[in-house]
Amino acid sequence: MNRKFILAITFCFCCIVQMMSQEKSVISSTEKYKQFGLVWGLMKYHHSEISKGTYNWDETFVENIDKLEGVHTQTNLDAFLLNFVLSVKESKIKTETNTDNLFTKNFDYNWIEQYSGNKELYTKLKKLENNTSIGNYYTSKSGIPTFENEKGFKAFDHKLKSHRLLELFSFWNVIQYYDVNKYLMDKNWFGQLDYFIDSFVNSNSQLEYELAKTSLIVSLNDSHSSYLSKTVADSLFKFRPPIGIKNINDTLVVRSIFNKNLGEKDDLRLGDLIVEINDLDIKSLQKQNIQSKFSSSNDTYSKGLSGWLLRNIEDSVKVKIKRNDSVVTKYIHLYKTFENKDYSYLPFFRIEKEWQIMDDNIGYINLKTISKEDIKKAFEEFSNTNGIIIDLRNYPKNIRGSDITQHTYPDRKEFIKVLSPLGNRPSLASFGKPSISIIIDPDKSGSKNSKYYNKKIILLVDHTTQSKAEYIGMAIQASPTCITVGETTAGSVMNIAIFKLPDGTEFRFTVLGGFYPDGTGVQRKGLKIDHFVQETTSNFTKDQYILKGIELIKSTKK
C-alpha cells in the first residue's frame, strides 16, 4: 500500500515537472516576431542574393509572419527559422572578420549566439554576419546609402498586423545596420525592440499606429528625423493660439500676436510670460508633449519647437501668466484657423543687410542668403576693420564653407573628420572621404593665403544652426582667430538619408558622422561653443549674441 502511494506521488510529481517544463518552453508572440524580424533583416542586408534584389523581401516577410502563429516553442522556432533561411538560394559567402581601423561601436550581432545549440542554423547566421559578398540593391553604389529601391509596400493596410510589423522591422533594421550614429541614442536600439513590437502589435486604430511610428522615430534622437503625421497633428494638435512665443529659460514669452481682436478677447499682451500650461511647468510639459513627439538631438533644439506646447486637442487651454508683478491663471481660446490681422510683435534689434560695417568699425555678415560674390566684396571692405561678426543663426542657401575660409585661413587645413557606413559591411563604418559629388576633398578647406583676415572673427550660432549650417560652421571655426558665441546647435551636422517605409512614409536620418579633427563628435552635442549667450525674459529683445560679439572684439582689439 505504501509502495503504491509512493508510486502515485512520484507519477504526479513527474507530470507536474513535465507540465512546468512544457510551459517554460512556450515562447511568447513578441519573442517569435522579434527573432523572425532579426533573421529577416540580417538576410536582407547580408545575403548575396537577397541584397541584390533577387527576391521581393517585403512580400516574403508578410507571407511568413502569420505562419508563426503555429509556432509555440523555441525548438519549433529554430526549425522554422532554419527552413526560412534554406528557402532562398544559398548565399555566396566571402568572409571578413578583421575590424582593425574600423568604427565598431554599432556592431551588434550577439543575438545570434542564442542559436548556438542548433549547429546548422547558427553556422549559417554566423557566416552571414561576416559576409562581404553583398549587393547594393537596398543601399547604393556610392559611399552614402540612398535606399532608392525602397518603394513602399503595395496595398499597405495598417489594420493588418503583418503589415504593421513589416513597417517596424523595415525601419528597425535599416537603423540597425546603416545608422552610424546609433550608438549615441539615449536608449539602446536593440534593447527597445520588445517595446516597439508590442506597440505595433497592439495598435488597434490609425492614431495608435501613427503614435507607435512616432515613438519609433523619436527614439533616434536625431534633429534631422523630426516627423509628425497628419493623423497625429489633427488629433492631438488640432487647435492653436493666435500668438507666437519663444522659450527662454523654460518660460514662454509672448513675442507676437497674429490677430489683434483674438488677442484682446483673452487679454493677451506682448511680453506676457507663460509659466504653466494645464498646471504643468514648461520644462515638464516640454518633455511630455514635445520630446515624446519630435525627434531631437538635444534639449536646445527641442526648445525651438516650443510653439507646439500651446496647441491642444480642445479649443482652449489653461495657462498661468505673469505680467509685471501680477500672476493670473485663466483659459485662452485656441482655433483651427484664424486670419492674420493687425499683426504685432515685440521690437527686436535686427540687422537687415546681408553685410555691412557697424559701429566701432566692426564688419557683419549674415550667411542666410548672401552670395559668394558678396562675401568676396565684404572681405575686401572689411580688410581694415577691428573684427568681423559672422551670423550663422540660419541655414545658408547660396554658399559653401570654402567661400568664407578662402579669406580666413592662412593655409589649407583639415576641419572635419567624417564617419561613413561601409556598403559591404553593414553596421561597420570608417573615417575617410565619402563620395559626396558636390564636394571635392570634403574634410579640408581654405588655401595658402598670406593676406588672410587675421583679426577676431566671431561666429554666432544657435539651435537653428543645423546640418549644412553646422558643417559650414565647423569650417569657419578652424579659422585661427575664430571665437564661437551662442547656444548649443541642432547636433545633426552631416548628410541625410531618406528611407521610404512600407506605408509610404519617408523619414530622414543623419547617415554620416561629423567629428572635429581632435575626435570630438558633433552629432547630438552640436558645435563647440566658446561663450554661451545668457538670454533672459527681459533682455532678449536686444540681440545678446551680437552684443557679446562686439564686446569680445573690442576687448581683444589690436
Coordinates of C-alpha atoms in Angstrom, one line a residue:
M1 CA 0.0 0.0 0.0
N2 CA 2.8 2.4 0.9
R3 CA 4.6 1.5 -2.3
K4 CA 1.5 2.3 -4.4
F5 CA 1.2 5.6 -2.6
I6 CA 4.8 6.4 -3.3
L7 CA 4.5 5.5 -6.9
A8 CA 1.4 7.7 -7.3
I9 CA 3.1 10.6 -5.7
T10 CA 6.1 10.1 -7.9
F11 CA 3.9 9.9 -11.0
C12 CA 2.1 13.1 -10.1
F13 CA 5.4 14.9 -9.4
C14 CA 6.8 13.8 -12.8
C15 CA 3.6 15.1 -14.5
I16 CA 3.9 18.4 -12.8
V17 CA 7.6 18.7 -13.8
Q18 CA 6.7 17.8 -17.3
M19 CA 3.9 20.4 -17.4
M20 CA 6.2 23.0 -15.9
S21 CA 8.8 22.2 -18.5
Q22 CA 6.4 22.4 -21.4
E23 CA 5.0 25.7 -20.0
K24 CA 8.5 27.1 -19.6
S25 CA 9.4 26.2 -23.2
V26 CA 6.4 28.1 -24.7
I27 CA 7.6 31.2 -26.5
S28 CA 5.8 34.5 -26.5
S29 CA 4.4 36.1 -29.6
T30 CA 6.7 39.1 -29.0
E31 CA 9.8 36.8 -28.9
K32 CA 8.7 35.0 -32.1
Y33 CA 8.2 38.2 -34.0
K34 CA 11.5 39.6 -32.7
Q35 CA 13.6 36.6 -33.7
F36 CA 12.0 36.4 -37.2
G37 CA 12.4 40.1 -37.8
L38 CA 16.1 39.9 -36.8
V39 CA 16.8 37.0 -39.2
W40 CA 14.8 38.6 -41.9
G41 CA 16.8 41.9 -41.5
L42 CA 20.1 40.0 -41.4
M43 CA 19.3 38.3 -44.6
K44 CA 18.1 41.5 -46.3
Y45 CA 21.4 43.3 -45.8
H46 CA 23.9 40.4 -45.6
H47 CA 22.7 37.7 -48.1
S48 CA 24.4 37.9 -51.5
E49 CA 21.2 37.1 -53.4
I50 CA 18.6 39.0 -51.4
S51 CA 20.8 42.1 -51.1
K52 CA 20.9 42.4 -54.8
G53 CA 17.1 42.5 -55.1
T54 CA 16.5 39.0 -56.4
Y55 CA 13.6 38.4 -54.0
N56 CA 10.5 40.5 -53.1
W57 CA 11.7 40.6 -49.5
D58 CA 8.8 42.6 -48.1
E59 CA 6.3 40.2 -49.6
T60 CA 8.3 37.3 -48.1
F61 CA 8.1 38.9 -44.6
V62 CA 4.3 39.2 -44.8
E63 CA 3.9 35.7 -46.1
N64 CA 5.9 34.2 -43.3
I65 CA 5.0 36.3 -40.2
D66 CA 1.5 34.9 -39.9
K67 CA 2.9 31.3 -40.1
L68 CA 4.4 32.0 -36.7
E69 CA 1.0 31.6 -35.1
G70 CA 1.5 27.8 -35.3
V71 CA 5.0 28.0 -33.6
H72 CA 4.9 27.6 -29.8
T73 CA 8.3 26.6 -28.6
Q74 CA 11.9 27.8 -29.2
T75 CA 12.7 24.4 -30.7
N76 CA 9.9 24.8 -33.2
L77 CA 11.0 28.4 -33.9
D78 CA 14.6 27.3 -34.5
A79 CA 13.3 24.8 -37.1
F80 CA 11.1 27.5 -38.7
L81 CA 14.0 29.9 -38.9
L82 CA 16.3 27.3 -40.4
N83 CA 13.7 26.4 -43.1
F84 CA 13.2 30.1 -43.8
V85 CA 17.0 30.6 -44.3
L86 CA 17.1 27.4 -46.5
S87 CA 14.1 28.6 -48.6
V88 CA 16.2 31.0 -50.6
K89 CA 19.2 30.3 -52.8
E90 CA 22.3 29.8 -50.7
S91 CA 24.3 33.0 -50.3
K92 CA 27.7 33.4 -51.8
I93 CA 30.0 33.9 -48.8
K94 CA 33.1 35.9 -48.7
T95 CA 34.2 36.1 -45.1
E96 CA 35.9 39.1 -43.4
T97 CA 36.2 39.3 -39.7
N98 CA 39.0 41.9 -39.4
T99 CA 37.7 45.1 -38.0
D100 CA 41.1 46.9 -37.4
N101 CA 40.9 50.6 -38.1
L102 CA 37.1 50.4 -38.4
F103 CA 34.4 52.0 -36.2
T104 CA 32.8 49.2 -34.3
K105 CA 30.5 50.9 -31.7
N106 CA 27.4 49.9 -33.7
F107 CA 28.5 46.3 -34.3
D108 CA 25.9 44.2 -32.6
Y109 CA 25.3 40.6 -33.5
N110 CA 25.2 39.0 -30.1
W111 CA 21.7 37.9 -30.6
I112 CA 22.9 35.1 -33.0
E113 CA 24.5 33.3 -30.0
Q114 CA 21.1 32.2 -28.8
Y115 CA 21.1 29.7 -31.7
S116 CA 24.4 28.0 -30.7
G117 CA 22.5 24.9 -29.8
N118 CA 21.3 24.5 -33.4
K119 CA 24.5 24.0 -35.2
E120 CA 23.2 24.3 -38.8
L121 CA 21.1 27.5 -38.1
Y122 CA 23.9 29.0 -36.0
T123 CA 26.6 28.4 -38.7
K124 CA 24.5 29.9 -41.5
L125 CA 23.7 33.0 -39.5
K126 CA 27.3 33.5 -38.4
K127 CA 28.5 33.2 -42.0
L128 CA 26.0 35.9 -43.0
E129 CA 27.2 38.1 -40.1
N130 CA 30.7 38.3 -41.6
N131 CA 29.8 38.1 -45.3
T132 CA 31.2 40.8 -47.5
S133 CA 29.7 39.5 -50.8
I134 CA 26.8 41.8 -50.6
G135 CA 24.7 43.5 -53.3
N136 CA 23.7 47.2 -53.2
Y137 CA 20.0 47.0 -54.2
Y138 CA 18.8 48.1 -50.8
T139 CA 21.6 50.7 -50.2
S140 CA 23.5 52.2 -53.1
K141 CA 26.8 52.1 -55.0
S142 CA 28.0 55.3 -53.6
G143 CA 29.6 55.8 -50.2
I144 CA 26.4 57.3 -48.9
P145 CA 23.3 55.0 -48.6
T146 CA 20.4 56.3 -50.6
F147 CA 17.8 53.4 -50.4
E148 CA 16.4 54.3 -53.8
N149 CA 14.8 50.9 -54.3
E150 CA 12.6 51.2 -51.2
K151 CA 9.3 52.0 -52.9
G152 CA 6.8 51.1 -50.2
F153 CA 4.6 48.1 -49.9
K154 CA 1.7 47.8 -52.4
A155 CA -1.8 47.9 -50.7
F156 CA -0.3 48.6 -47.3
D157 CA -3.0 48.3 -44.6
H158 CA -2.2 49.5 -41.1
K159 CA -5.2 47.3 -39.9
L160 CA -3.2 44.2 -40.7
K161 CA -0.7 43.1 -38.0
S162 CA 1.6 41.6 -40.6
H163 CA 1.9 45.0 -42.4
R164 CA 2.5 46.9 -39.2
L165 CA 5.3 44.5 -38.2
L166 CA 6.8 44.9 -41.7
E167 CA 6.8 48.6 -41.1
L168 CA 8.5 48.2 -37.8
F169 CA 11.2 45.8 -39.0
S170 CA 11.9 47.7 -42.2
F171 CA 12.6 50.7 -40.0
W172 CA 14.4 49.0 -37.2
N173 CA 16.8 47.0 -39.4
V174 CA 17.9 49.9 -41.6
I175 CA 18.8 51.8 -38.5
Q176 CA 20.5 48.8 -37.0
Y177 CA 22.8 48.4 -40.0
Y178 CA 23.3 51.8 -41.5
D179 CA 22.9 54.5 -38.9
V180 CA 26.4 55.3 -37.9
N181 CA 25.1 57.5 -35.1
K182 CA 23.1 54.7 -33.5
Y183 CA 25.5 54.3 -30.5
L184 CA 24.6 57.9 -29.4
M185 CA 20.9 57.2 -28.8
D186 CA 19.5 57.7 -25.3
K187 CA 18.3 54.1 -25.1
N188 CA 19.9 51.0 -26.6
W189 CA 18.4 50.4 -30.0
F190 CA 18.3 46.6 -29.6
G191 CA 17.0 46.9 -26.0
Q192 CA 13.9 48.8 -27.2
L193 CA 12.8 46.2 -29.8
D194 CA 10.4 44.3 -27.5
Y195 CA 8.7 47.6 -26.6
F196 CA 8.4 48.6 -30.3
I197 CA 7.0 45.2 -31.2
D198 CA 4.3 45.4 -28.5
S199 CA 3.4 48.9 -29.6
F200 CA 2.9 47.9 -33.3
V201 CA 1.1 44.7 -32.5
N202 CA -1.4 46.5 -30.2
S203 CA -2.1 49.4 -32.5
N204 CA -5.8 49.0 -32.9
S205 CA -6.5 52.3 -34.6
Q206 CA -4.8 54.5 -37.1
L207 CA -3.9 57.0 -34.4
E208 CA -2.3 54.3 -32.2
Y209 CA -0.4 53.1 -35.2
E210 CA 0.8 56.6 -36.1
L211 CA 1.8 57.2 -32.4
A212 CA 3.8 53.9 -32.4
K213 CA 5.6 55.1 -35.5
T214 CA 6.2 58.5 -34.0
S215 CA 7.7 56.9 -30.9
L216 CA 10.0 54.8 -33.2
I217 CA 11.3 57.9 -35.0
V218 CA 11.6 59.9 -31.8
S219 CA 13.9 57.2 -30.4
L220 CA 16.6 58.1 -33.0
N221 CA 17.4 61.3 -31.0
D222 CA 18.2 62.9 -34.3
S223 CA 17.1 66.5 -35.2
H224 CA 17.0 65.5 -38.9
S225 CA 14.3 63.0 -38.1
S226 CA 11.5 65.1 -36.8
Y227 CA 8.3 63.8 -38.2
L228 CA 4.6 64.4 -37.4
S229 CA 1.9 62.7 -39.3
K230 CA -1.3 64.5 -40.3
T231 CA -3.2 62.0 -38.2
V232 CA -1.3 62.8 -35.0
A233 CA -1.3 66.6 -35.8
D234 CA -5.1 66.6 -36.4
S235 CA -5.8 64.5 -33.4
L236 CA -3.6 66.0 -30.7
F237 CA -2.7 69.5 -32.0
K238 CA -5.9 70.4 -33.8
F239 CA -6.3 73.9 -32.2
R240 CA -3.6 76.6 -31.9
P241 CA -3.3 80.1 -30.3
P242 CA -3.3 83.4 -32.2
I243 CA 0.1 84.2 -30.7
G244 CA 3.8 83.4 -31.3
I245 CA 6.1 82.5 -28.4
K246 CA 9.7 82.0 -27.6
N247 CA 11.0 79.6 -24.9
I248 CA 13.6 81.5 -22.8
N249 CA 14.8 79.5 -19.8
D250 CA 11.7 77.4 -19.6
T251 CA 9.4 80.4 -19.7
L252 CA 7.3 81.2 -22.8
V253 CA 7.4 84.8 -23.8
V254 CA 4.6 86.2 -26.0
R255 CA 6.6 87.8 -28.7
S256 CA 3.9 88.3 -31.4
I257 CA 0.2 88.5 -31.7
F258 CA -1.2 87.4 -35.1
N259 CA -4.7 88.7 -34.7
K260 CA -5.4 91.8 -32.6
N261 CA -9.0 91.1 -31.9
L262 CA -8.4 87.5 -30.9
G263 CA -5.5 88.6 -28.6
E264 CA -7.7 91.2 -27.0
K265 CA -10.5 88.7 -26.5
D266 CA -8.3 86.8 -24.0
D267 CA -6.3 89.8 -22.8
L268 CA -3.1 88.5 -24.3
R269 CA -0.3 91.1 -24.5
L270 CA 3.2 91.2 -26.0
G271 CA 5.7 90.4 -23.3
D272 CA 3.4 88.2 -21.2
L273 CA 5.2 85.3 -19.6
I274 CA 3.5 81.9 -19.7
V275 CA 5.0 79.8 -16.9
E276 CA 2.4 76.9 -16.7
I277 CA 0.1 75.1 -19.1
N278 CA -2.6 72.9 -17.8
D279 CA -1.0 73.0 -14.3
L280 CA 2.4 71.8 -15.6
D281 CA 5.6 73.8 -15.7
I282 CA 7.1 74.4 -19.1
K283 CA 10.1 72.2 -18.6
S284 CA 7.9 69.2 -17.7
L285 CA 5.4 69.9 -20.5
Q286 CA 8.3 70.2 -22.9
K287 CA 9.4 66.7 -22.0
Q288 CA 5.9 65.3 -22.1
N289 CA 4.5 66.8 -25.2
I290 CA 7.5 67.8 -27.4
Q291 CA 10.3 65.4 -26.7
S292 CA 7.8 62.5 -27.0
K293 CA 6.5 63.6 -30.4
F294 CA 9.5 65.2 -32.1
S295 CA 12.9 63.6 -32.6
S296 CA 15.7 65.9 -31.4
S297 CA 19.4 65.5 -30.9
N298 CA 19.4 67.7 -27.8
D299 CA 17.2 69.8 -25.5
T300 CA 18.2 73.1 -27.1
Y301 CA 16.8 72.0 -30.4
S302 CA 13.7 70.7 -28.7
K303 CA 13.1 74.1 -27.1
G304 CA 12.9 75.6 -30.6
L305 CA 9.8 73.5 -31.1
S306 CA 8.0 75.0 -28.1
G307 CA 5.4 76.7 -30.2
W308 CA 3.6 73.3 -30.2
L309 CA 3.1 73.5 -26.4
L310 CA 0.1 75.7 -26.7
R311 CA -1.6 73.5 -29.3
N312 CA -4.3 71.3 -28.0
I313 CA -6.9 68.7 -28.8
E314 CA -9.5 71.0 -27.4
D315 CA -10.4 74.6 -28.3
S316 CA -9.0 76.1 -25.1
V317 CA -6.0 75.7 -22.8
K318 CA -5.4 76.6 -19.2
V319 CA -2.3 78.9 -18.7
K320 CA -0.7 80.8 -15.8
I321 CA 0.6 84.1 -17.0
K322 CA 3.0 86.6 -15.3
R323 CA 2.7 90.2 -16.2
N324 CA 4.7 92.8 -14.3
D325 CA 4.0 92.0 -10.6
S326 CA 0.8 90.0 -11.1
V327 CA 0.1 86.4 -11.8
V328 CA -3.2 85.2 -13.3
T329 CA -4.5 81.7 -14.2
K330 CA -7.1 81.5 -17.0
Y331 CA -8.2 79.7 -20.1
I332 CA -7.4 81.1 -23.5
H333 CA -9.1 80.3 -26.8
L334 CA -7.5 78.2 -29.5
Y335 CA -8.5 78.0 -33.1
K336 CA -8.3 75.6 -36.1
T337 CA -7.7 78.6 -38.3
F338 CA -7.7 82.3 -38.0
E339 CA -6.9 85.3 -40.1
N340 CA -3.5 87.1 -39.6
K341 CA -4.8 90.6 -39.0
D342 CA -3.2 93.6 -37.3
Y343 CA -0.1 91.6 -36.6
S344 CA 2.1 93.0 -33.8
Y345 CA 5.4 91.8 -32.3
L346 CA 7.9 92.8 -29.7
P347 CA 10.5 95.2 -31.2
F348 CA 13.7 93.2 -31.7
F349 CA 17.1 94.5 -32.8
R350 CA 17.8 93.3 -36.3
I351 CA 20.4 94.0 -38.9
E352 CA 18.6 93.9 -42.2
K353 CA 21.6 94.0 -44.6
E354 CA 23.4 90.9 -45.7
W355 CA 26.7 92.6 -44.8
Q356 CA 27.8 96.0 -43.5
I357 CA 30.3 97.8 -41.4
M358 CA 28.7 98.5 -38.0
D359 CA 29.8 101.0 -35.3
D360 CA 33.2 100.5 -33.7
N361 CA 34.5 99.6 -37.2
I362 CA 33.2 96.0 -37.0
G363 CA 32.1 94.0 -40.0
Y364 CA 28.9 92.0 -40.1
I365 CA 27.9 89.2 -42.4
N366 CA 24.6 87.3 -42.4
L367 CA 25.1 84.0 -44.2
K368 CA 21.4 83.1 -44.8
T369 CA 21.1 84.5 -48.3
I370 CA 24.4 86.1 -49.1
S371 CA 26.2 85.1 -52.3
K372 CA 29.8 84.1 -52.9
E373 CA 30.4 87.3 -54.8
D374 CA 29.1 89.5 -51.9
I375 CA 31.2 87.6 -49.4
K376 CA 34.3 88.5 -51.5
K377 CA 33.2 92.2 -51.6
A378 CA 32.5 92.2 -47.9
F379 CA 36.0 90.9 -47.0
E380 CA 37.6 93.4 -49.3
E381 CA 35.7 96.2 -47.4
F382 CA 36.5 94.6 -44.1
S383 CA 40.3 94.4 -44.5
N384 CA 40.9 97.2 -42.1
T385 CA 38.1 96.5 -39.6
N386 CA 38.7 95.7 -35.9
G387 CA 36.9 92.3 -36.3
I388 CA 34.1 90.6 -38.1
I389 CA 30.8 89.0 -36.8
I390 CA 29.6 86.1 -39.0
D391 CA 25.9 85.3 -38.3
L392 CA 25.1 81.6 -38.8
R393 CA 21.8 81.6 -36.9
N394 CA 20.2 80.4 -40.1
Y395 CA 20.6 77.9 -43.0
P396 CA 22.9 79.3 -45.7
K397 CA 21.3 79.0 -49.1
N398 CA 23.9 80.1 -51.6
I399 CA 27.4 79.4 -50.2
R400 CA 29.8 76.8 -49.0
G401 CA 32.3 77.0 -46.2
S402 CA 35.1 77.5 -48.6
D403 CA 33.6 80.8 -49.7
I404 CA 34.5 82.0 -46.2
T405 CA 37.6 80.1 -45.5
Q406 CA 39.5 81.3 -48.5
H407 CA 39.5 84.6 -46.7
T408 CA 40.1 83.4 -43.2
Y409 CA 42.7 80.5 -43.5
P410 CA 46.5 81.1 -44.0
D411 CA 46.8 77.5 -45.4
R412 CA 44.6 74.7 -46.5
K413 CA 43.7 72.5 -43.5
E414 CA 41.5 69.7 -42.2
F415 CA 38.5 71.0 -40.3
I416 CA 36.3 67.8 -40.0
K417 CA 36.5 64.0 -39.8
V418 CA 33.7 62.2 -41.5
L419 CA 32.4 58.8 -40.4
S420 CA 30.8 56.8 -43.2
P421 CA 29.0 53.4 -43.3
L422 CA 30.6 50.6 -45.2
G423 CA 28.4 49.4 -48.1
N424 CA 29.7 45.8 -47.9
R425 CA 30.0 45.6 -44.1
P426 CA 26.7 46.6 -42.5
S427 CA 26.9 48.1 -39.0
L428 CA 30.6 49.0 -39.5
A429 CA 31.9 52.4 -40.5
S430 CA 35.2 54.1 -41.2
F431 CA 36.7 57.6 -41.1
G432 CA 37.5 58.8 -44.6
K433 CA 36.2 60.6 -47.6
P434 CA 32.6 59.7 -48.5
S435 CA 31.5 60.0 -52.1
I436 CA 29.8 63.5 -51.9
S437 CA 29.7 64.5 -55.6
I438 CA 29.3 68.2 -54.9
I439 CA 32.3 68.4 -52.6
I440 CA 35.9 67.6 -53.5
D441 CA 38.1 66.7 -50.6
P442 CA 35.3 67.5 -48.1
D443 CA 37.3 67.3 -44.9
K444 CA 39.6 70.2 -45.9
S445 CA 39.1 73.8 -46.6
G446 CA 40.9 77.1 -47.4
S447 CA 44.1 77.7 -49.4
K448 CA 47.5 79.2 -48.9
N449 CA 46.9 82.9 -48.3
S450 CA 49.4 85.3 -46.8
K451 CA 46.8 88.0 -46.7
Y452 CA 44.1 86.1 -44.8
Y453 CA 41.9 88.1 -42.4
N454 CA 43.8 87.9 -39.0
K455 CA 41.6 90.0 -36.7
K456 CA 39.0 88.5 -34.5
I457 CA 36.1 86.6 -36.2
I458 CA 33.0 86.0 -34.0
L459 CA 30.8 83.2 -35.2
L460 CA 27.2 83.4 -34.0
V461 CA 25.2 80.1 -33.7
D462 CA 22.0 78.8 -32.1
H463 CA 19.6 75.9 -32.2
T464 CA 18.6 76.8 -35.8
T465 CA 22.2 76.2 -36.9
Q466 CA 21.8 72.7 -38.4
S467 CA 23.1 70.2 -40.9
K468 CA 24.8 72.2 -43.7
A469 CA 25.0 75.2 -41.4
E470 CA 26.9 73.2 -38.8
Y471 CA 29.2 71.8 -41.5
I472 CA 30.0 75.4 -42.6
G473 CA 30.3 76.4 -39.0
M474 CA 33.0 73.8 -38.4
A475 CA 34.9 75.1 -41.4
I476 CA 34.7 78.7 -40.1
Q477 CA 35.7 77.6 -36.6
A478 CA 39.0 76.3 -37.9
S479 CA 40.0 79.9 -38.8
P480 CA 42.9 80.7 -36.4
T481 CA 41.1 83.8 -35.0
C482 CA 37.6 82.4 -34.7
I483 CA 35.6 82.6 -31.4
T484 CA 32.2 80.9 -31.3
V485 CA 29.3 82.6 -29.5
G486 CA 25.8 81.4 -28.9
E487 CA 23.9 78.3 -27.7
T488 CA 24.0 74.6 -28.5
T489 CA 23.3 73.9 -32.1
A490 CA 21.0 71.3 -33.6
G491 CA 23.5 68.5 -33.4
S492 CA 22.8 66.9 -36.8
V493 CA 25.8 68.0 -38.8
M494 CA 26.1 65.7 -41.8
N495 CA 24.2 64.4 -44.8
I496 CA 20.8 62.8 -44.5
A497 CA 19.4 59.6 -45.9
I498 CA 15.8 59.3 -47.0
F499 CA 14.1 55.9 -46.4
K500 CA 10.6 55.1 -47.7
L501 CA 8.8 52.9 -45.3
P502 CA 6.3 50.2 -46.5
D503 CA 3.3 52.5 -45.7
G504 CA 4.8 55.2 -48.0
T505 CA 6.1 57.4 -45.2
E506 CA 9.5 59.0 -45.9
F507 CA 11.7 59.6 -42.9
R508 CA 15.1 61.1 -42.7
F509 CA 18.1 60.3 -40.5
T510 CA 21.7 61.6 -40.3
V511 CA 23.6 58.9 -42.3
L512 CA 27.2 60.2 -41.7
G513 CA 29.0 61.1 -38.5
G514 CA 30.8 64.5 -38.1
F515 CA 33.8 64.9 -35.8
Y516 CA 36.3 67.7 -35.2
P517 CA 39.9 66.7 -36.2
D518 CA 40.6 66.1 -32.5
G519 CA 37.9 63.4 -32.4
T520 CA 35.2 65.4 -30.6
G521 CA 31.8 64.4 -32.0
V522 CA 29.3 66.9 -33.2
Q523 CA 26.2 64.7 -33.7
R524 CA 23.8 65.4 -30.7
K525 CA 26.4 67.7 -29.0
G526 CA 26.4 70.4 -31.5
L527 CA 29.3 72.8 -32.4
K528 CA 31.9 73.7 -29.8
I529 CA 30.9 77.0 -28.0
D530 CA 33.5 79.3 -26.6
H531 CA 31.0 81.8 -25.0
F532 CA 27.4 80.8 -24.2
V533 CA 24.9 83.6 -24.5
Q534 CA 22.7 84.1 -21.5
E535 CA 19.3 85.3 -22.7
T536 CA 16.6 86.3 -20.1
T537 CA 13.0 87.2 -20.5
S538 CA 13.9 90.9 -20.1
N539 CA 17.0 91.2 -22.3
F540 CA 16.3 89.0 -25.4
T541 CA 14.8 91.8 -27.5
K542 CA 18.3 93.3 -27.7
D543 CA 20.4 90.8 -29.6
Q544 CA 22.6 89.4 -26.9
Y545 CA 24.6 87.4 -29.5
I546 CA 25.7 90.5 -31.4
L547 CA 26.3 92.4 -28.2
K548 CA 28.6 89.7 -26.9
G549 CA 30.4 89.6 -30.3
I550 CA 31.0 93.3 -30.2
E551 CA 32.2 93.0 -26.6
L552 CA 34.7 90.3 -27.5
I553 CA 36.1 92.2 -30.5
K554 CA 36.5 95.4 -28.5
S555 CA 38.2 93.6 -25.6
T556 CA 40.8 92.0 -28.0
K557 CA 41.2 94.8 -30.4
K558 CA 44.8 95.1 -31.5

